[in-house]
């Protein structure tokens, strides 16, 4: 049995199928891990979700910011953007089924045997593992509840940008969602900067990638994440794995087979005019 970790798919269904073929994936034998952002921008978000849903018993995924935005569209809170190529999904007969499955998926995955954590964007340097787990559980409980639309309506915003133990209610949920699904850079004190998105070599001195700050998560754990295509899978410390290599932007879709640390990549297929 292999654990195969997949970077941001973003609706690139054909590339997903081809990279899994290269990795010799067998759904009855192996487990797929997804860093989130399953949908949007690529050409076939509908079939990405249908495929993952069809093998859901062999999948471990965490939700990304584009997945949350899709749920906000489903809840009637946000508007669909044409550039996201979501119309076939929004008009599909199984749209309700897929959305109600999606909103019940985790925000963070942890495997204690593998000592592996997966999130979409990152983990706050201010959090120890128990705090990260609790914040993820709080978000997951809200998204799977009948009140999920209330949170989705209030999740947009950059504040609060600094963790405090006494954060409560929507402030705690919004901060947690921003860490798990949007974070790239922090100030040296751990405060979030959610605006700068370029590669670290272009960052101002006052900002550091979240994974370059001292962390409270025990060193025995590896952390895999997506979200940050401009890293192109490079420049992270030991045991930190950046898996988003920008397939929907003309880059590649990356898969990592955990057991032998072998990478498999598939370049974006050019669409016919």
mmCIF file of C-alpha atoms in Angstrom:
data_model
loop_
_atom_site.group_PDB
_atom_site.id
_atom_site.type_symbol
_atom_site.label_atom_id
_atom_site.label_comp_id
_atom_site.label_asym_id
_atom_site.label_seq_id
_atom_site.Cartn_x
_atom_site.Cartn_y
_atom_site.Cartn_z
ATOM 1 C CA UNK A 1 0.000 0.000 0.000
ATOM 2 C CA UNK A 2 1.267 3.467 -0.912
ATOM 3 C CA UNK A 3 0.304 6.943 0.245
ATOM 4 C CA UNK A 4 0.365 9.307 -2.720
ATOM 5 C CA UNK A 5 0.292 13.039 -1.978
ATOM 6 C CA UNK A 6 -1.134 15.316 -4.686
ATOM 7 C CA UNK A 7 -0.653 19.068 -5.051
ATOM 8 C CA UNK A 8 -3.398 21.531 -5.981
ATOM 9 C CA UNK A 9 -5.467 20.024 -8.813
ATOM 10 C CA UNK A 10 -7.549 23.112 -9.672
ATOM 11 C CA UNK A 11 -9.849 21.281 -12.066
ATOM 12 C CA UNK A 12 -7.032 19.677 -14.095
ATOM 13 C CA UNK A 13 -8.735 16.310 -14.425
ATOM 14 C CA UNK A 14 -6.752 14.817 -17.310
ATOM 15 C CA UNK A 15 -3.460 15.761 -15.682
ATOM 16 C CA UNK A 16 -4.647 14.140 -12.446
ATOM 17 C CA UNK A 17 -5.485 10.870 -14.158
ATOM 18 C CA UNK A 18 -2.170 10.831 -16.006
ATOM 19 C CA UNK A 19 -0.011 11.580 -12.975
ATOM 20 C CA UNK A 20 -1.794 8.819 -11.059
ATOM 21 C CA UNK A 21 -1.058 6.446 -13.905
ATOM 22 C CA UNK A 22 2.627 7.389 -13.695
ATOM 23 C CA UNK A 23 2.558 6.748 -9.954
ATOM 24 C CA UNK A 24 0.917 3.327 -10.502
ATOM 25 C CA UNK A 25 -2.047 4.251 -8.315
ATOM 26 C CA UNK A 26 -4.503 1.471 -7.507
ATOM 27 C CA UNK A 27 -7.606 2.632 -5.604
ATOM 28 C CA UNK A 28 -8.131 -0.740 -3.942
ATOM 29 C CA UNK A 29 -4.577 -0.659 -2.592
ATOM 30 C CA UNK A 30 -3.346 2.915 -2.218
ATOM 31 C CA UNK A 31 -4.466 6.106 -0.475
ATOM 32 C CA UNK A 32 -4.546 9.505 -2.155
ATOM 33 C CA UNK A 33 -3.886 12.657 -0.172
ATOM 34 C CA UNK A 34 -4.947 16.009 -1.676
ATOM 35 C CA UNK A 35 -3.652 19.403 -0.525
ATOM 36 C CA UNK A 36 -6.956 21.092 -1.403
ATOM 37 C CA UNK A 37 -8.003 23.543 -4.104
ATOM 38 C CA UNK A 38 -9.510 20.678 -6.036
ATOM 39 C CA UNK A 39 -11.547 23.079 -8.147
ATOM 40 C CA UNK A 40 -11.461 26.326 -10.144
ATOM 41 C CA UNK A 41 -9.305 27.760 -12.919
ATOM 42 C CA UNK A 42 -8.711 24.425 -14.679
ATOM 43 C CA UNK A 43 -11.098 23.057 -17.310
ATOM 44 C CA UNK A 44 -12.859 20.186 -15.516
ATOM 45 C CA UNK A 45 -13.628 20.722 -11.843
ATOM 46 C CA UNK A 46 -16.762 18.596 -12.169
ATOM 47 C CA UNK A 47 -14.920 15.430 -13.116
ATOM 48 C CA UNK A 48 -12.205 16.068 -10.544
ATOM 49 C CA UNK A 49 -14.827 16.060 -7.788
ATOM 50 C CA UNK A 50 -16.719 13.132 -9.283
ATOM 51 C CA UNK A 51 -13.542 11.066 -9.505
ATOM 52 C CA UNK A 52 -12.415 11.829 -5.958
ATOM 53 C CA UNK A 53 -15.928 11.263 -4.617
ATOM 54 C CA UNK A 54 -16.088 7.906 -6.409
ATOM 55 C CA UNK A 55 -13.009 6.656 -4.509
ATOM 56 C CA UNK A 56 -13.661 8.618 -1.310
ATOM 57 C CA UNK A 57 -12.929 5.647 0.927
ATOM 58 C CA UNK A 58 -9.340 5.736 -0.344
ATOM 59 C CA UNK A 59 -8.859 9.509 -0.151
ATOM 60 C CA UNK A 60 -7.623 11.905 2.507
ATOM 61 C CA UNK A 61 -8.041 15.545 1.527
ATOM 62 C CA UNK A 62 -8.046 18.948 3.163
ATOM 63 C CA UNK A 63 -10.050 21.908 1.976
ATOM 64 C CA UNK A 64 -8.424 24.907 0.310
ATOM 65 C CA UNK A 65 -9.514 28.501 -0.207
ATOM 66 C CA UNK A 66 -10.990 27.781 -3.648
ATOM 67 C CA UNK A 67 -12.968 24.883 -2.203
ATOM 68 C CA UNK A 68 -14.370 27.167 0.493
ATOM 69 C CA UNK A 69 -15.199 29.783 -2.132
ATOM 70 C CA UNK A 70 -17.074 27.157 -4.135
ATOM 71 C CA UNK A 71 -19.081 26.309 -1.031
ATOM 72 C CA UNK A 72 -19.840 30.015 -0.620
ATOM 73 C CA UNK A 73 -21.168 30.055 -4.187
ATOM 74 C CA UNK A 74 -23.287 27.002 -3.372
ATOM 75 C CA UNK A 75 -24.669 28.778 -0.301
ATOM 76 C CA UNK A 76 -25.631 31.799 -2.416
ATOM 77 C CA UNK A 77 -23.107 34.062 -0.697
ATOM 78 C CA UNK A 78 -20.521 34.587 -3.443
ATOM 79 C CA UNK A 79 -20.831 34.906 -7.187
ATOM 80 C CA UNK A 80 -19.278 32.583 -9.715
ATOM 81 C CA UNK A 81 -16.386 34.064 -11.658
ATOM 82 C CA UNK A 82 -16.190 33.107 -15.300
ATOM 83 C CA UNK A 83 -12.424 32.576 -15.107
ATOM 84 C CA UNK A 84 -12.956 29.764 -12.598
ATOM 85 C CA UNK A 85 -14.617 27.541 -15.236
ATOM 86 C CA UNK A 86 -17.164 26.224 -12.754
ATOM 87 C CA UNK A 87 -20.343 26.364 -14.868
ATOM 88 C CA UNK A 88 -20.476 22.622 -15.698
ATOM 89 C CA UNK A 89 -20.170 21.818 -11.998
ATOM 90 C CA UNK A 90 -22.738 24.395 -10.915
ATOM 91 C CA UNK A 91 -25.237 22.995 -13.427
ATOM 92 C CA UNK A 92 -24.528 19.302 -12.821
ATOM 93 C CA UNK A 93 -27.356 17.022 -11.584
ATOM 94 C CA UNK A 94 -25.133 15.798 -8.729
ATOM 95 C CA UNK A 95 -24.071 19.307 -7.640
ATOM 96 C CA UNK A 96 -25.957 19.117 -4.331
ATOM 97 C CA UNK A 97 -24.521 15.717 -3.509
ATOM 98 C CA UNK A 98 -20.965 16.810 -4.273
ATOM 99 C CA UNK A 99 -21.245 20.033 -2.269
ATOM 100 C CA UNK A 100 -22.721 18.367 0.776
ATOM 101 C CA UNK A 101 -19.911 15.816 0.668
ATOM 102 C CA UNK A 102 -17.266 18.509 0.142
ATOM 103 C CA UNK A 103 -18.294 20.667 3.078
ATOM 104 C CA UNK A 104 -17.871 17.688 5.398
ATOM 105 C CA UNK A 105 -14.223 17.147 4.452
ATOM 106 C CA UNK A 106 -11.335 17.923 6.818
ATOM 107 C CA UNK A 107 -9.336 21.107 7.095
ATOM 108 C CA UNK A 108 -6.240 19.258 8.336
ATOM 109 C CA UNK A 109 -5.076 15.668 7.967
ATOM 110 C CA UNK A 110 -2.790 13.954 10.496
ATOM 111 C CA UNK A 111 -1.410 10.426 10.321
ATOM 112 C CA UNK A 112 0.251 9.475 13.589
ATOM 113 C CA UNK A 113 1.861 6.351 12.164
ATOM 114 C CA UNK A 114 3.461 8.243 9.297
ATOM 115 C CA UNK A 115 4.013 11.351 11.450
ATOM 116 C CA UNK A 116 2.588 13.316 8.538
ATOM 117 C CA UNK A 117 0.422 16.435 8.579
ATOM 118 C CA UNK A 118 -1.279 17.869 5.504
ATOM 119 C CA UNK A 119 -2.908 21.283 5.223
ATOM 120 C CA UNK A 120 -3.705 23.493 2.283
ATOM 121 C CA UNK A 121 -1.702 26.620 3.111
ATOM 122 C CA UNK A 122 0.127 26.197 6.402
ATOM 123 C CA UNK A 123 0.106 26.080 10.198
ATOM 124 C CA UNK A 124 0.531 29.129 12.385
ATOM 125 C CA UNK A 125 3.914 29.400 14.084
ATOM 126 C CA UNK A 126 1.947 30.434 17.168
ATOM 127 C CA UNK A 127 0.132 27.090 17.346
ATOM 128 C CA UNK A 128 1.249 23.900 19.003
ATOM 129 C CA UNK A 129 -0.196 20.676 17.618
ATOM 130 C CA UNK A 130 -3.108 20.524 20.053
ATOM 131 C CA UNK A 131 -4.126 24.084 19.168
ATOM 132 C CA UNK A 132 -3.921 23.348 15.444
ATOM 133 C CA UNK A 133 -6.077 20.255 15.912
ATOM 134 C CA UNK A 134 -8.684 22.159 17.919
ATOM 135 C CA UNK A 135 -8.852 25.018 15.421
ATOM 136 C CA UNK A 136 -9.266 22.544 12.562
ATOM 137 C CA UNK A 137 -12.005 20.688 14.435
ATOM 138 C CA UNK A 138 -13.852 23.941 15.114
ATOM 139 C CA UNK A 139 -13.838 24.842 11.424
ATOM 140 C CA UNK A 140 -14.860 21.349 10.369
ATOM 141 C CA UNK A 141 -17.731 21.301 12.844
ATOM 142 C CA UNK A 142 -19.027 24.626 11.546
ATOM 143 C CA UNK A 143 -18.781 23.621 7.878
ATOM 144 C CA UNK A 144 -20.585 20.335 8.467
ATOM 145 C CA UNK A 145 -23.340 21.955 10.530
ATOM 146 C CA UNK A 146 -26.608 23.506 9.408
ATOM 147 C CA UNK A 147 -25.020 26.910 10.163
ATOM 148 C CA UNK A 148 -22.247 26.551 7.588
ATOM 149 C CA UNK A 149 -23.599 29.412 5.453
ATOM 150 C CA UNK A 150 -23.300 31.791 8.424
ATOM 151 C CA UNK A 151 -19.564 31.135 8.601
ATOM 152 C CA UNK A 152 -19.051 31.294 4.838
ATOM 153 C CA UNK A 153 -20.759 34.675 4.783
ATOM 154 C CA UNK A 154 -18.373 35.964 7.472
ATOM 155 C CA UNK A 155 -15.118 34.244 6.469
ATOM 156 C CA UNK A 156 -13.932 36.887 3.999
ATOM 157 C CA UNK A 157 -11.517 39.336 5.578
ATOM 158 C CA UNK A 158 -7.922 39.614 6.792
ATOM 159 C CA UNK A 159 -8.562 40.297 10.476
ATOM 160 C CA UNK A 160 -7.736 39.199 13.065
ATOM 161 C CA UNK A 161 -4.183 38.682 11.822
ATOM 162 C CA UNK A 162 -2.608 37.568 15.123
ATOM 163 C CA UNK A 163 -3.415 34.563 17.259
ATOM 164 C CA UNK A 164 -4.658 34.957 20.812
ATOM 165 C CA UNK A 165 -5.925 32.169 23.027
ATOM 166 C CA UNK A 166 -8.979 34.252 23.887
ATOM 167 C CA UNK A 167 -10.166 34.593 20.280
ATOM 168 C CA UNK A 168 -13.759 33.445 20.128
ATOM 169 C CA UNK A 169 -16.595 33.001 17.661
ATOM 170 C CA UNK A 170 -16.233 34.233 14.110
ATOM 171 C CA UNK A 171 -12.862 35.898 14.822
ATOM 172 C CA UNK A 172 -11.368 32.570 15.840
ATOM 173 C CA UNK A 173 -12.907 30.790 12.857
ATOM 174 C CA UNK A 174 -11.798 33.446 10.356
ATOM 175 C CA UNK A 175 -8.237 33.504 11.687
ATOM 176 C CA UNK A 176 -8.111 29.706 11.524
ATOM 177 C CA UNK A 177 -9.485 29.594 7.981
ATOM 178 C CA UNK A 178 -6.959 32.199 6.851
ATOM 179 C CA UNK A 179 -4.073 30.214 8.340
ATOM 180 C CA UNK A 180 -5.173 26.871 6.978
ATOM 181 C CA UNK A 181 -6.244 28.041 3.509
ATOM 182 C CA UNK A 182 -4.687 31.447 2.636
ATOM 183 C CA UNK A 183 -1.448 32.016 4.545
ATOM 184 C CA UNK A 184 1.906 32.411 2.831
ATOM 185 C CA UNK A 185 3.856 35.070 4.694
ATOM 186 C CA UNK A 186 4.110 36.239 8.275
ATOM 187 C CA UNK A 187 5.877 39.040 10.068
ATOM 188 C CA UNK A 188 8.610 37.944 12.466
ATOM 189 C CA UNK A 189 6.186 38.053 15.399
ATOM 190 C CA UNK A 190 3.836 35.632 13.616
ATOM 191 C CA UNK A 191 1.302 38.209 12.431
ATOM 192 C CA UNK A 192 -0.198 37.267 9.076
ATOM 193 C CA UNK A 193 0.347 39.129 5.819
ATOM 194 C CA UNK A 194 -2.278 37.898 3.384
ATOM 195 C CA UNK A 195 -1.487 40.239 0.503
ATOM 196 C CA UNK A 196 2.020 39.432 -0.725
ATOM 197 C CA UNK A 197 2.026 36.318 -2.928
ATOM 198 C CA UNK A 198 5.325 36.262 -4.797
ATOM 199 C CA UNK A 199 8.302 33.938 -4.364
ATOM 200 C CA UNK A 200 10.443 34.377 -1.216
ATOM 201 C CA UNK A 201 13.373 35.871 -3.136
ATOM 202 C CA UNK A 202 11.123 38.803 -4.029
ATOM 203 C CA UNK A 203 9.696 39.316 -0.541
ATOM 204 C CA UNK A 204 10.452 42.377 1.591
ATOM 205 C CA UNK A 205 12.792 41.750 4.510
ATOM 206 C CA UNK A 206 9.999 42.240 7.062
ATOM 207 C CA UNK A 207 8.160 39.145 5.783
ATOM 208 C CA UNK A 208 9.096 35.480 6.086
ATOM 209 C CA UNK A 209 7.407 32.380 4.660
ATOM 210 C CA UNK A 210 5.364 30.785 7.420
ATOM 211 C CA UNK A 211 7.558 27.689 7.323
ATOM 212 C CA UNK A 212 10.732 29.710 8.025
ATOM 213 C CA UNK A 213 9.534 30.866 11.454
ATOM 214 C CA UNK A 214 10.325 28.747 14.529
ATOM 215 C CA UNK A 215 7.509 26.283 14.912
ATOM 216 C CA UNK A 216 5.816 24.700 17.900
ATOM 217 C CA UNK A 217 4.801 21.559 16.001
ATOM 218 C CA UNK A 218 7.123 18.720 17.112
ATOM 219 C CA UNK A 219 10.053 18.103 14.771
ATOM 220 C CA UNK A 220 9.072 14.456 14.353
ATOM 221 C CA UNK A 221 6.192 15.525 12.075
ATOM 222 C CA UNK A 222 6.509 16.305 8.393
ATOM 223 C CA UNK A 223 4.143 18.886 6.918
ATOM 224 C CA UNK A 224 2.866 18.768 3.325
ATOM 225 C CA UNK A 225 1.004 21.726 1.862
ATOM 226 C CA UNK A 226 -0.109 23.294 -1.412
ATOM 227 C CA UNK A 227 -1.465 26.777 -2.186
ATOM 228 C CA UNK A 228 1.842 28.412 -3.139
ATOM 229 C CA UNK A 229 2.516 27.795 -6.828
ATOM 230 C CA UNK A 230 5.341 30.325 -7.106
ATOM 231 C CA UNK A 231 7.481 28.155 -4.799
ATOM 232 C CA UNK A 232 7.396 25.485 -7.515
ATOM 233 C CA UNK A 233 8.049 22.887 -4.829
ATOM 234 C CA UNK A 234 11.389 24.401 -3.803
ATOM 235 C CA UNK A 235 13.020 26.313 -0.973
ATOM 236 C CA UNK A 236 11.401 24.677 2.047
ATOM 237 C CA UNK A 237 13.251 23.320 5.102
ATOM 238 C CA UNK A 238 13.721 19.636 5.777
ATOM 239 C CA UNK A 239 10.420 17.785 6.380
ATOM 240 C CA UNK A 240 8.339 20.582 4.831
ATOM 241 C CA UNK A 241 6.902 19.584 1.439
ATOM 242 C CA UNK A 242 5.485 22.174 -0.981
ATOM 243 C CA UNK A 243 3.371 20.295 -3.525
ATOM 244 C CA UNK A 244 1.622 23.015 -5.551
ATOM 245 C CA UNK A 245 3.584 23.384 -8.791
ATOM 246 C CA UNK A 246 1.032 25.443 -10.681
ATOM 247 C CA UNK A 247 -0.580 22.984 -13.071
ATOM 248 C CA UNK A 248 -3.525 25.262 -13.833
ATOM 249 C CA UNK A 249 -1.100 28.115 -14.601
ATOM 250 C CA UNK A 250 0.821 26.127 -17.198
ATOM 251 C CA UNK A 251 3.105 24.317 -14.758
ATOM 252 C CA UNK A 252 2.897 20.722 -13.590
ATOM 253 C CA UNK A 253 0.756 18.602 -11.314
ATOM 254 C CA UNK A 254 2.947 16.971 -8.692
ATOM 255 C CA UNK A 255 2.452 13.685 -6.849
ATOM 256 C CA UNK A 256 4.740 12.400 -4.102
ATOM 257 C CA UNK A 257 4.731 8.729 -3.170
ATOM 258 C CA UNK A 258 5.483 8.915 0.504
ATOM 259 C CA UNK A 259 6.981 5.493 1.095
ATOM 260 C CA UNK A 260 9.940 5.916 -1.278
ATOM 261 C CA UNK A 261 9.863 9.724 -1.599
ATOM 262 C CA UNK A 262 9.529 9.478 -5.370
ATOM 263 C CA UNK A 263 7.996 12.396 -7.259
ATOM 264 C CA UNK A 264 5.785 12.109 -10.319
ATOM 265 C CA UNK A 265 4.862 15.125 -12.413
ATOM 266 C CA UNK A 266 2.578 15.829 -15.320
ATOM 267 C CA UNK A 267 2.755 19.062 -17.290
ATOM 268 C CA UNK A 268 -0.483 20.864 -18.071
ATOM 269 C CA UNK A 269 -2.097 19.618 -21.258
ATOM 270 C CA UNK A 270 -2.565 22.369 -23.808
ATOM 271 C CA UNK A 271 -6.200 22.937 -24.656
ATOM 272 C CA UNK A 272 -7.264 22.878 -28.295
ATOM 273 C CA UNK A 273 -8.710 26.081 -29.725
#
